[in-house]
């Protein structure tokens, strides 16, 4: 009998998170699809897609900016799916605003969703791994904006730099328990998030809708927009035994935009 392996993916109702859920299901993981309550229908569709791949799945509604929600989601995944092996802190939001206009409320919101959630996710997952005696893997969403600050994405860039810092620190703290902590740094991915960015940039700089997206895509060495599947290839590696000797890293998967 093969051992059950369970991965939890936050923000898995759409976009990159959905792509990660399907890829990890293809890799043999049962999947906890986590997203906000208003995404329940989309989340249930992802659950059905995972089941069509022959894996078990369930939707768990949670707001990742709330610690109790994340702890409860991890608990539900472990109990209902029978194990807990990989935590993917993928959920995030973007804000597209000049730095001089960002409000205190907006700053608190983006840090609560993009940063606090990653700390809570690391806390909840490491506690569960230790309880189950697992050498688990924690994987979080960074961005090219975690490596270089982007204008008009100042608060977003700051939040993703924070994810990089937390990843490096947590990797060192959790290494003695055999838990690895890494992050993926996508570039320009064709999801709902870039629809928001393109719309807001259009409102700010007056370029026609689609133009800001096109200019960014034109700067990608590999010459095309990134897909959730492109990101999923890297996350699949980080979730697999092939990455057992990799920790504290932020892996760029951007088609050639930034170079380290
Ligand atoms: N789209 C892009 O070009 C890039 C995206 N990323 C990062 O990848 C991650 C996923 O992004 P996309 O799929 O593109 O975005 P998206 O906007 O298409 O999907 C984000 C998902 O997160 C969920 N979510 C938002 N707030 C939440 C909360 N408080 N609790 C639970 N779920 C919540 C949304 O409901 C949605 O399903 C984000 O962390 C983003 O910052 C990083 C680099 C590039
Ligand atoms: C959404 C995002 O991370 C960028 C840099 O476009």
PDB file of C-alpha atoms and ligand atoms in Angstrom:
ATOM      1  CA  UNK A   1       0.000   0.000   0.000  1.00  0.00           C
ATOM      2  CA  UNK A   2       1.415   3.431  -0.921  1.00  0.00           C
ATOM      3  CA  UNK A   3       1.676   6.074   1.798  1.00  0.00           C
ATOM      4  CA  UNK A   4      -0.809   8.974   1.666  1.00  0.00           C
ATOM      5  CA  UNK A   5       0.899  12.339   1.092  1.00  0.00           C
ATOM      6  CA  UNK A   6      -1.059  15.539   1.678  1.00  0.00           C
ATOM      7  CA  UNK A   7      -0.358  19.058   0.423  1.00  0.00           C
ATOM      8  CA  UNK A   8      -2.301  22.173   1.455  1.00  0.00           C
ATOM      9  CA  UNK A   9      -2.368  25.049  -1.054  1.00  0.00           C
ATOM     10  CA  UNK A  10      -3.739  28.458  -0.044  1.00  0.00           C
ATOM     11  CA  UNK A  11      -5.363  30.680  -2.662  1.00  0.00           C
ATOM     12  CA  UNK A  12      -6.019  27.527  -4.704  1.00  0.00           C
ATOM     13  CA  UNK A  13      -9.433  28.550  -6.039  1.00  0.00           C
ATOM     14  CA  UNK A  14      -7.877  30.165  -9.106  1.00  0.00           C
ATOM     15  CA  UNK A  15      -4.694  31.281 -10.820  1.00  0.00           C
ATOM     16  CA  UNK A  16      -1.312  30.001  -9.691  1.00  0.00           C
ATOM     17  CA  UNK A  17      -2.780  28.202  -6.658  1.00  0.00           C
ATOM     18  CA  UNK A  18      -5.109  26.142  -8.847  1.00  0.00           C
ATOM     19  CA  UNK A  19      -2.160  25.248 -11.096  1.00  0.00           C
ATOM     20  CA  UNK A  20      -0.117  24.174  -8.063  1.00  0.00           C
ATOM     21  CA  UNK A  21      -2.971  22.044  -6.697  1.00  0.00           C
ATOM     22  CA  UNK A  22      -3.345  20.179 -10.004  1.00  0.00           C
ATOM     23  CA  UNK A  23       0.395  19.670 -10.470  1.00  0.00           C
ATOM     24  CA  UNK A  24       0.859  18.358  -6.929  1.00  0.00           C
ATOM     25  CA  UNK A  25      -2.139  16.049  -7.434  1.00  0.00           C
ATOM     26  CA  UNK A  26      -0.414  14.734 -10.558  1.00  0.00           C
ATOM     27  CA  UNK A  27       2.652  14.140  -8.373  1.00  0.00           C
ATOM     28  CA  UNK A  28       0.572  11.915  -6.089  1.00  0.00           C
ATOM     29  CA  UNK A  29      -0.487  14.306  -3.324  1.00  0.00           C
ATOM     30  CA  UNK A  30      -3.987  14.523  -1.907  1.00  0.00           C
ATOM     31  CA  UNK A  31      -4.875  18.208  -1.774  1.00  0.00           C
ATOM     32  CA  UNK A  32      -6.473  20.626   0.684  1.00  0.00           C
ATOM     33  CA  UNK A  33      -7.740  23.480  -1.501  1.00  0.00           C
ATOM     34  CA  UNK A  34      -7.854  26.579   0.737  1.00  0.00           C
ATOM     35  CA  UNK A  35      -9.432  29.890  -0.218  1.00  0.00           C
ATOM     36  CA  UNK A  36     -11.790  32.606   1.009  1.00  0.00           C
ATOM     37  CA  UNK A  37     -15.492  31.745   1.486  1.00  0.00           C
ATOM     38  CA  UNK A  38     -16.525  33.741  -1.631  1.00  0.00           C
ATOM     39  CA  UNK A  39     -14.287  31.405  -3.684  1.00  0.00           C
ATOM     40  CA  UNK A  40     -16.112  28.248  -2.532  1.00  0.00           C
ATOM     41  CA  UNK A  41     -17.571  27.403  -5.973  1.00  0.00           C
ATOM     42  CA  UNK A  42     -14.203  27.813  -7.699  1.00  0.00           C
ATOM     43  CA  UNK A  43     -12.496  25.887  -4.914  1.00  0.00           C
ATOM     44  CA  UNK A  44     -14.984  23.021  -5.235  1.00  0.00           C
ATOM     45  CA  UNK A  45     -14.284  22.915  -8.998  1.00  0.00           C
ATOM     46  CA  UNK A  46     -10.576  22.523  -8.250  1.00  0.00           C
ATOM     47  CA  UNK A  47     -11.450  19.734  -5.810  1.00  0.00           C
ATOM     48  CA  UNK A  48     -13.346  17.962  -8.616  1.00  0.00           C
ATOM     49  CA  UNK A  49     -10.392  18.458 -11.001  1.00  0.00           C
ATOM     50  CA  UNK A  50      -8.032  16.917  -8.424  1.00  0.00           C
ATOM     51  CA  UNK A  51     -10.409  13.973  -7.931  1.00  0.00           C
ATOM     52  CA  UNK A  52     -10.523  13.471 -11.703  1.00  0.00           C
ATOM     53  CA  UNK A  53      -6.745  12.981 -11.490  1.00  0.00           C
ATOM     54  CA  UNK A  54      -7.355  10.115  -9.051  1.00  0.00           C
ATOM     55  CA  UNK A  55      -6.426  11.909  -5.835  1.00  0.00           C
ATOM     56  CA  UNK A  56      -8.506  12.833  -2.805  1.00  0.00           C
ATOM     57  CA  UNK A  57      -9.225  16.528  -2.118  1.00  0.00           C
ATOM     58  CA  UNK A  58     -11.344  18.851  -0.034  1.00  0.00           C
ATOM     59  CA  UNK A  59     -12.111  22.555   0.026  1.00  0.00           C
ATOM     60  CA  UNK A  60     -11.402  24.437   3.243  1.00  0.00           C
ATOM     61  CA  UNK A  61     -12.565  28.011   3.515  1.00  0.00           C
ATOM     62  CA  UNK A  62     -10.112  30.222   5.387  1.00  0.00           C
ATOM     63  CA  UNK A  63      -8.834  33.773   5.524  1.00  0.00           C
ATOM     64  CA  UNK A  64      -5.056  33.385   5.595  1.00  0.00           C
ATOM     65  CA  UNK A  65      -4.605  36.710   7.370  1.00  0.00           C
ATOM     66  CA  UNK A  66      -6.197  35.060  10.439  1.00  0.00           C
ATOM     67  CA  UNK A  67      -3.922  32.749  12.399  1.00  0.00           C
ATOM     68  CA  UNK A  68      -6.803  30.679  13.773  1.00  0.00           C
ATOM     69  CA  UNK A  69      -8.108  30.037  10.246  1.00  0.00           C
ATOM     70  CA  UNK A  70      -4.751  28.670   9.094  1.00  0.00           C
ATOM     71  CA  UNK A  71      -4.310  26.476  12.156  1.00  0.00           C
ATOM     72  CA  UNK A  72      -7.833  25.109  11.633  1.00  0.00           C
ATOM     73  CA  UNK A  73      -7.211  24.507   7.915  1.00  0.00           C
ATOM     74  CA  UNK A  74      -4.041  22.516   8.628  1.00  0.00           C
ATOM     75  CA  UNK A  75      -5.894  20.504  11.281  1.00  0.00           C
ATOM     76  CA  UNK A  76      -8.800  19.782   8.911  1.00  0.00           C
ATOM     77  CA  UNK A  77      -6.444  18.727   6.113  1.00  0.00           C
ATOM     78  CA  UNK A  78      -4.506  16.375   8.391  1.00  0.00           C
ATOM     79  CA  UNK A  79      -7.637  14.775   9.881  1.00  0.00           C
ATOM     80  CA  UNK A  80      -9.809  14.554   6.744  1.00  0.00           C
ATOM     81  CA  UNK A  81      -7.043  13.570   4.308  1.00  0.00           C
ATOM     82  CA  UNK A  82      -5.017  11.446   6.733  1.00  0.00           C
ATOM     83  CA  UNK A  83      -1.562  13.053   6.627  1.00  0.00           C
ATOM     84  CA  UNK A  84       0.217  16.392   6.307  1.00  0.00           C
ATOM     85  CA  UNK A  85       3.418  16.729   4.292  1.00  0.00           C
ATOM     86  CA  UNK A  86       3.597  19.982   2.296  1.00  0.00           C
ATOM     87  CA  UNK A  87       2.363  23.507   3.069  1.00  0.00           C
ATOM     88  CA  UNK A  88       2.106  25.983   0.187  1.00  0.00           C
ATOM     89  CA  UNK A  89       1.552  29.578   1.353  1.00  0.00           C
ATOM     90  CA  UNK A  90       0.408  30.829  -2.051  1.00  0.00           C
ATOM     91  CA  UNK A  91      -2.482  33.243  -1.357  1.00  0.00           C
ATOM     92  CA  UNK A  92      -1.706  36.902  -1.867  1.00  0.00           C
ATOM     93  CA  UNK A  93      -3.020  40.231  -3.083  1.00  0.00           C
ATOM     94  CA  UNK A  94      -1.534  43.100  -5.030  1.00  0.00           C
ATOM     95  CA  UNK A  95      -1.844  46.860  -4.572  1.00  0.00           C
ATOM     96  CA  UNK A  96      -0.989  49.145  -7.459  1.00  0.00           C
ATOM     97  CA  UNK A  97      -0.416  52.618  -6.072  1.00  0.00           C
ATOM     98  CA  UNK A  98       2.321  55.250  -5.958  1.00  0.00           C
ATOM     99  CA  UNK A  99       4.131  55.139  -2.608  1.00  0.00           C
ATOM    100  CA  UNK A 100       2.977  58.683  -1.760  1.00  0.00           C
ATOM    101  CA  UNK A 101      -0.680  57.591  -1.895  1.00  0.00           C
ATOM    102  CA  UNK A 102      -0.615  54.298   0.042  1.00  0.00           C
ATOM    103  CA  UNK A 103      -2.822  54.550   3.128  1.00  0.00           C
ATOM    104  CA  UNK A 104      -2.169  53.044   6.548  1.00  0.00           C
ATOM    105  CA  UNK A 105      -5.183  50.763   6.066  1.00  0.00           C
ATOM    106  CA  UNK A 106      -3.911  49.505   2.687  1.00  0.00           C
ATOM    107  CA  UNK A 107      -0.428  48.886   4.079  1.00  0.00           C
ATOM    108  CA  UNK A 108      -1.821  46.914   7.019  1.00  0.00           C
ATOM    109  CA  UNK A 109      -4.064  44.905   4.686  1.00  0.00           C
ATOM    110  CA  UNK A 110      -1.337  43.824   2.261  1.00  0.00           C
ATOM    111  CA  UNK A 111       1.017  42.896   5.088  1.00  0.00           C
ATOM    112  CA  UNK A 112      -1.732  40.943   6.858  1.00  0.00           C
ATOM    113  CA  UNK A 113      -2.494  38.895   3.728  1.00  0.00           C
ATOM    114  CA  UNK A 114       0.951  38.566   2.106  1.00  0.00           C
ATOM    115  CA  UNK A 115       3.245  38.461   5.148  1.00  0.00           C
ATOM    116  CA  UNK A 116       1.396  37.552   8.346  1.00  0.00           C
ATOM    117  CA  UNK A 117      -0.183  34.629   6.478  1.00  0.00           C
ATOM    118  CA  UNK A 118       3.248  33.201   5.664  1.00  0.00           C
ATOM    119  CA  UNK A 119       4.348  33.427   9.310  1.00  0.00           C
ATOM    120  CA  UNK A 120       1.083  31.779  10.415  1.00  0.00           C
ATOM    121  CA  UNK A 121       1.425  29.127   7.704  1.00  0.00           C
ATOM    122  CA  UNK A 122       4.975  28.297   8.793  1.00  0.00           C
ATOM    123  CA  UNK A 123       3.876  28.127  12.447  1.00  0.00           C
ATOM    124  CA  UNK A 124       0.859  25.907  11.771  1.00  0.00           C
ATOM    125  CA  UNK A 125       2.681  23.581   9.383  1.00  0.00           C
ATOM    126  CA  UNK A 126       5.833  23.141  11.485  1.00  0.00           C
ATOM    127  CA  UNK A 127       3.735  22.340  14.572  1.00  0.00           C
ATOM    128  CA  UNK A 128       1.797  19.701  12.616  1.00  0.00           C
ATOM    129  CA  UNK A 129       4.946  18.214  11.039  1.00  0.00           C
ATOM    130  CA  UNK A 130       6.525  17.876  14.491  1.00  0.00           C
ATOM    131  CA  UNK A 131       3.343  16.334  15.934  1.00  0.00           C
ATOM    132  CA  UNK A 132       3.270  13.767  13.109  1.00  0.00           C
ATOM    133  CA  UNK A 133       7.044  13.201  13.152  1.00  0.00           C
ATOM    134  CA  UNK A 134       7.353  14.390   9.531  1.00  0.00           C
ATOM    135  CA  UNK A 135      10.233  16.068   7.746  1.00  0.00           C
ATOM    136  CA  UNK A 136       7.812  18.382   5.952  1.00  0.00           C
ATOM    137  CA  UNK A 137       8.232  21.041   3.322  1.00  0.00           C
ATOM    138  CA  UNK A 138       7.013  24.640   3.494  1.00  0.00           C
ATOM    139  CA  UNK A 139       6.841  26.597   0.235  1.00  0.00           C
ATOM    140  CA  UNK A 140       5.704  30.227  -0.069  1.00  0.00           C
ATOM    141  CA  UNK A 141       4.878  32.678  -2.848  1.00  0.00           C
ATOM    142  CA  UNK A 142       7.519  35.346  -3.311  1.00  0.00           C
ATOM    143  CA  UNK A 143       7.877  37.212  -6.624  1.00  0.00           C
ATOM    144  CA  UNK A 144      10.444  38.993  -8.766  1.00  0.00           C
ATOM    145  CA  UNK A 145       9.247  41.868  -6.542  1.00  0.00           C
ATOM    146  CA  UNK A 146      10.969  40.048  -3.648  1.00  0.00           C
ATOM    147  CA  UNK A 147      14.331  40.570  -5.361  1.00  0.00           C
ATOM    148  CA  UNK A 148      13.872  44.038  -6.875  1.00  0.00           C
ATOM    149  CA  UNK A 149      11.482  46.802  -5.812  1.00  0.00           C
ATOM    150  CA  UNK A 150       9.018  47.717  -8.579  1.00  0.00           C
ATOM    151  CA  UNK A 151       7.601  51.250  -8.892  1.00  0.00           C
ATOM    152  CA  UNK A 152       3.863  51.598  -8.206  1.00  0.00           C
ATOM    153  CA  UNK A 153       4.119  48.178  -6.521  1.00  0.00           C
ATOM    154  CA  UNK A 154       5.978  49.525  -3.465  1.00  0.00           C
ATOM    155  CA  UNK A 155       3.851  48.009  -0.709  1.00  0.00           C
ATOM    156  CA  UNK A 156       3.586  44.765  -2.667  1.00  0.00           C
ATOM    157  CA  UNK A 157       7.377  44.666  -3.174  1.00  0.00           C
ATOM    158  CA  UNK A 158       7.926  45.299   0.544  1.00  0.00           C
ATOM    159  CA  UNK A 159       5.572  42.442   1.409  1.00  0.00           C
ATOM    160  CA  UNK A 160       7.405  40.045  -0.916  1.00  0.00           C
ATOM    161  CA  UNK A 161      10.847  41.116   0.387  1.00  0.00           C
ATOM    162  CA  UNK A 162       9.444  40.187   3.815  1.00  0.00           C
ATOM    163  CA  UNK A 163       8.496  36.726   2.543  1.00  0.00           C
ATOM    164  CA  UNK A 164      12.118  36.270   1.452  1.00  0.00           C
ATOM    165  CA  UNK A 165      13.382  37.276   4.913  1.00  0.00           C
ATOM    166  CA  UNK A 166      10.980  34.981   6.721  1.00  0.00           C
ATOM    167  CA  UNK A 167      11.911  32.111   4.401  1.00  0.00           C
ATOM    168  CA  UNK A 168      15.625  32.496   5.122  1.00  0.00           C
ATOM    169  CA  UNK A 169      15.123  32.802   8.897  1.00  0.00           C
ATOM    170  CA  UNK A 170      12.599  29.956   9.208  1.00  0.00           C
ATOM    171  CA  UNK A 171      14.771  27.643   7.101  1.00  0.00           C
ATOM    172  CA  UNK A 172      17.597  27.992   9.619  1.00  0.00           C
ATOM    173  CA  UNK A 173      15.310  27.631  12.658  1.00  0.00           C
ATOM    174  CA  UNK A 174      13.500  24.553  11.341  1.00  0.00           C
ATOM    175  CA  UNK A 175      16.445  22.733   9.754  1.00  0.00           C
ATOM    176  CA  UNK A 176      17.198  20.766  12.961  1.00  0.00           C
ATOM    177  CA  UNK A 177      13.689  19.272  12.670  1.00  0.00           C
ATOM    178  CA  UNK A 178      14.376  18.295   9.050  1.00  0.00           C
ATOM    179  CA  UNK A 179      11.790  20.786   7.762  1.00  0.00           C
ATOM    180  CA  UNK A 180      12.741  22.705   4.614  1.00  0.00           C
ATOM    181  CA  UNK A 181      11.451  26.212   3.927  1.00  0.00           C
ATOM    182  CA  UNK A 182      11.668  27.697   0.435  1.00  0.00           C
ATOM    183  CA  UNK A 183       9.846  30.126  -1.840  1.00  0.00           C
ATOM    184  CA  UNK A 184       9.128  30.532  -5.553  1.00  0.00           C
ATOM    185  CA  UNK A 185       9.519  33.855  -7.323  1.00  0.00           C
ATOM    186  CA  UNK A 186       7.386  34.095 -10.474  1.00  0.00           C
ATOM    187  CA  UNK A 187       7.593  36.956 -12.950  1.00  0.00           C
ATOM    188  CA  UNK A 188       4.575  37.994 -15.031  1.00  0.00           C
ATOM    189  CA  UNK A 189       1.923  35.288 -14.753  1.00  0.00           C
ATOM    190  CA  UNK A 190      -1.327  35.549 -16.739  1.00  0.00           C
ATOM    191  CA  UNK A 191      -3.821  35.370 -13.857  1.00  0.00           C
ATOM    192  CA  UNK A 192      -6.488  37.573 -12.289  1.00  0.00           C
ATOM    193  CA  UNK A 193      -3.717  39.398 -10.439  1.00  0.00           C
ATOM    194  CA  UNK A 194      -2.225  40.785 -13.646  1.00  0.00           C
ATOM    195  CA  UNK A 195      -5.713  41.796 -14.874  1.00  0.00           C
ATOM    196  CA  UNK A 196      -5.882  43.968 -11.740  1.00  0.00           C
ATOM    197  CA  UNK A 197      -2.358  45.338 -12.258  1.00  0.00           C
ATOM    198  CA  UNK A 198      -2.975  46.175 -15.928  1.00  0.00           C
ATOM    199  CA  UNK A 199      -6.321  47.867 -15.142  1.00  0.00           C
ATOM    200  CA  UNK A 200      -4.807  49.971 -12.334  1.00  0.00           C
ATOM    201  CA  UNK A 201      -1.707  50.929 -14.355  1.00  0.00           C
ATOM    202  CA  UNK A 202      -4.031  51.983 -17.193  1.00  0.00           C
ATOM    203  CA  UNK A 203      -5.891  54.249 -14.733  1.00  0.00           C
ATOM    204  CA  UNK A 204      -2.596  55.680 -13.447  1.00  0.00           C
ATOM    205  CA  UNK A 205      -0.529  56.145 -16.648  1.00  0.00           C
ATOM    206  CA  UNK A 206      -3.275  56.281 -19.294  1.00  0.00           C
ATOM    207  CA  UNK A 207      -1.790  53.580 -21.522  1.00  0.00           C
ATOM    208  CA  UNK A 208      -4.418  51.488 -23.333  1.00  0.00           C
ATOM    209  CA  UNK A 209      -5.700  48.395 -21.516  1.00  0.00           C
ATOM    210  CA  UNK A 210      -3.285  45.524 -22.160  1.00  0.00           C
ATOM    211  CA  UNK A 211      -0.364  47.810 -23.019  1.00  0.00           C
ATOM    212  CA  UNK A 212       1.320  47.706 -19.608  1.00  0.00           C
ATOM    213  CA  UNK A 213       1.033  43.919 -19.574  1.00  0.00           C
ATOM    214  CA  UNK A 214       2.451  43.714 -23.110  1.00  0.00           C
ATOM    215  CA  UNK A 215       5.438  45.905 -22.242  1.00  0.00           C
ATOM    216  CA  UNK A 216       6.261  43.726 -19.257  1.00  0.00           C
ATOM    217  CA  UNK A 217       5.906  40.515 -21.257  1.00  0.00           C
ATOM    218  CA  UNK A 218       8.108  41.984 -24.014  1.00  0.00           C
ATOM    219  CA  UNK A 219      10.918  42.254 -21.415  1.00  0.00           C
ATOM    220  CA  UNK A 220      10.913  38.479 -20.740  1.00  0.00           C
ATOM    221  CA  UNK A 221      13.914  36.736 -22.330  1.00  0.00           C
ATOM    222  CA  UNK A 222      11.940  33.596 -23.171  1.00  0.00           C
ATOM    223  CA  UNK A 223       9.455  35.787 -25.025  1.00  0.00           C
ATOM    224  CA  UNK A 224       6.101  34.750 -23.614  1.00  0.00           C
ATOM    225  CA  UNK A 225       3.901  35.298 -20.587  1.00  0.00           C
ATOM    226  CA  UNK A 226       4.309  32.878 -17.688  1.00  0.00           C
ATOM    227  CA  UNK A 227       1.613  30.296 -16.917  1.00  0.00           C
ATOM    228  CA  UNK A 228       0.613  28.738 -13.584  1.00  0.00           C
ATOM    229  CA  UNK A 229       2.057  25.490 -14.995  1.00  0.00           C
ATOM    230  CA  UNK A 230       5.471  27.159 -15.344  1.00  0.00           C
ATOM    231  CA  UNK A 231       5.345  28.045 -11.644  1.00  0.00           C
ATOM    232  CA  UNK A 232       4.022  24.589 -10.755  1.00  0.00           C
ATOM    233  CA  UNK A 233       7.114  22.879 -12.201  1.00  0.00           C
ATOM    234  CA  UNK A 234       9.301  24.636  -9.623  1.00  0.00           C
ATOM    235  CA  UNK A 235       6.860  24.041  -6.761  1.00  0.00           C
ATOM    236  CA  UNK A 236       6.661  20.362  -7.729  1.00  0.00           C
ATOM    237  CA  UNK A 237      10.449  20.187  -7.341  1.00  0.00           C
ATOM    238  CA  UNK A 238      10.346  22.002  -3.985  1.00  0.00           C
ATOM    239  CA  UNK A 239       7.657  19.595  -2.755  1.00  0.00           C
ATOM    240  CA  UNK A 240       9.587  16.509  -3.867  1.00  0.00           C
ATOM    241  CA  UNK A 241      12.504  14.573  -2.356  1.00  0.00           C
ATOM    242  CA  UNK A 242      14.634  16.028  -5.182  1.00  0.00           C
ATOM    243  CA  UNK A 243      14.814  19.254  -3.132  1.00  0.00           C
ATOM    244  CA  UNK A 244      15.702  17.602   0.193  1.00  0.00           C
ATOM    245  CA  UNK A 245      19.063  19.446   0.278  1.00  0.00           C
ATOM    246  CA  UNK A 246      17.567  22.843  -0.679  1.00  0.00           C
ATOM    247  CA  UNK A 247      16.402  25.209   2.062  1.00  0.00           C
ATOM    248  CA  UNK A 248      16.104  28.952   2.638  1.00  0.00           C
ATOM    249  CA  UNK A 249      16.022  29.628  -1.097  1.00  0.00           C
ATOM    250  CA  UNK A 250      13.837  31.863  -3.244  1.00  0.00           C
ATOM    251  CA  UNK A 251      13.814  30.275  -6.700  1.00  0.00           C
ATOM    252  CA  UNK A 252      13.244  32.650  -9.602  1.00  0.00           C
ATOM    253  CA  UNK A 253      10.861  31.243 -12.213  1.00  0.00           C
ATOM    254  CA  UNK A 254      10.407  34.270 -14.474  1.00  0.00           C
ATOM    255  CA  UNK A 255      11.414  33.244 -17.989  1.00  0.00           C
ATOM    256  CA  UNK A 256      14.498  35.445 -17.761  1.00  0.00           C
ATOM    257  CA  UNK A 257      13.738  38.815 -16.154  1.00  0.00           C
ATOM    258  CA  UNK A 258      16.100  38.927 -13.172  1.00  0.00           C
ATOM    259  CA  UNK A 259      19.419  37.120 -12.785  1.00  0.00           C
ATOM    260  CA  UNK A 260      21.200  36.084  -9.606  1.00  0.00           C
TER     261      UNK A 260
HETATM  262  N1  LIG B   1       0.333  36.758 -11.128  1.00  0.00           N
HETATM  263  C1  LIG B   1       1.623  37.115 -11.065  1.00  0.00           C
HETATM  264  O1  LIG B   1       2.186  37.681 -12.038  1.00  0.00           O
HETATM  265  C2  LIG B   1       2.445  36.821  -9.855  1.00  0.00           C
HETATM  266  C3  LIG B   1       1.900  36.345  -8.671  1.00  0.00           C
HETATM  267  N2  LIG B   1       2.692  36.107  -7.587  1.00  0.00           N
HETATM  268  C4  LIG B   1       2.142  35.618  -6.328  1.00  0.00           C
HETATM  269  O2  LIG B   1       1.536  34.351  -6.540  1.00  0.00           O
HETATM  270  C5  LIG B   1       0.449  34.180  -5.619  1.00  0.00           C
HETATM  271  C6  LIG B   1      -0.808  33.798  -6.400  1.00  0.00           C
HETATM  272  O3  LIG B   1      -1.098  34.841  -7.310  1.00  0.00           O
HETATM  273  P1  LIG B   1      -2.168  34.716  -8.498  1.00  0.00           P
HETATM  274  O4  LIG B   1      -2.632  33.338  -8.643  1.00  0.00           O
HETATM  275  O5  LIG B   1      -1.579  35.395  -9.653  1.00  0.00           O
HETATM  276  O6  LIG B   1      -3.319  35.637  -7.904  1.00  0.00           O
HETATM  277  P2  LIG B   1      -4.908  35.551  -8.036  1.00  0.00           P
HETATM  278  O7  LIG B   1      -5.407  36.879  -7.605  1.00  0.00           O
HETATM  279  O8  LIG B   1      -5.300  35.030  -9.371  1.00  0.00           O
HETATM  280  O9  LIG B   1      -5.291  34.446  -6.955  1.00  0.00           O
HETATM  281  C7  LIG B   1      -5.062  34.672  -5.594  1.00  0.00           C
HETATM  282  C8  LIG B   1      -5.928  33.732  -4.778  1.00  0.00           C
HETATM  283  O10 LIG B   1      -5.672  34.006  -3.391  1.00  0.00           O
HETATM  284  C9  LIG B   1      -6.914  34.089  -2.722  1.00  0.00           C
HETATM  285  N3  LIG B   1      -6.818  34.955  -1.542  1.00  0.00           N
HETATM  286  C10 LIG B   1      -6.639  36.303  -1.520  1.00  0.00           C
HETATM  287  N4  LIG B   1      -6.691  36.753  -0.255  1.00  0.00           N
HETATM  288  C11 LIG B   1      -6.889  35.669   0.529  1.00  0.00           C
HETATM  289  C12 LIG B   1      -7.051  35.496   1.931  1.00  0.00           C
HETATM  290  N5  LIG B   1      -7.018  36.530   2.782  1.00  0.00           N
HETATM  291  N6  LIG B   1      -7.255  34.240   2.399  1.00  0.00           N
HETATM  292  C13 LIG B   1      -7.306  33.184   1.550  1.00  0.00           C
HETATM  293  N7  LIG B   1      -7.157  33.292   0.215  1.00  0.00           N
HETATM  294  C14 LIG B   1      -6.965  34.525  -0.276  1.00  0.00           C
HETATM  295  C15 LIG B   1      -7.879  34.665  -3.760  1.00  0.00           C
HETATM  296  O11 LIG B   1      -9.229  34.425  -3.417  1.00  0.00           O
HETATM  297  C16 LIG B   1      -7.429  33.943  -5.017  1.00  0.00           C
HETATM  298  O12 LIG B   1      -8.077  32.705  -5.185  1.00  0.00           O
HETATM  299  C17 LIG B   1       0.330  35.503  -4.861  1.00  0.00           C
HETATM  300  O13 LIG B   1       0.986  35.405  -3.621  1.00  0.00           O
HETATM  301  C18 LIG B   1       1.055  36.499  -5.757  1.00  0.00           C
HETATM  302  O14 LIG B   1       1.555  37.589  -5.041  1.00  0.00           O
HETATM  303  C19 LIG B   1       4.047  36.311  -7.630  1.00  0.00           C
HETATM  304  C20 LIG B   1       4.629  36.785  -8.772  1.00  0.00           C
HETATM  305  C21 LIG B   1       3.892  37.068  -9.967  1.00  0.00           C
HETATM  306  C1  LIG B   2       2.380  40.299  -9.511  1.00  0.00           C
HETATM  307  C2  LIG B   2       3.826  40.326  -9.386  1.00  0.00           C
HETATM  308  O1  LIG B   2       4.386  39.752  -8.489  1.00  0.00           O
HETATM  309  C3  LIG B   2       4.533  41.014 -10.339  1.00  0.00           C
HETATM  310  C4  LIG B   2       5.900  41.377 -10.052  1.00  0.00           C
HETATM  311  O2  LIG B   2       4.049  41.298 -11.365  1.00  0.00           O
END
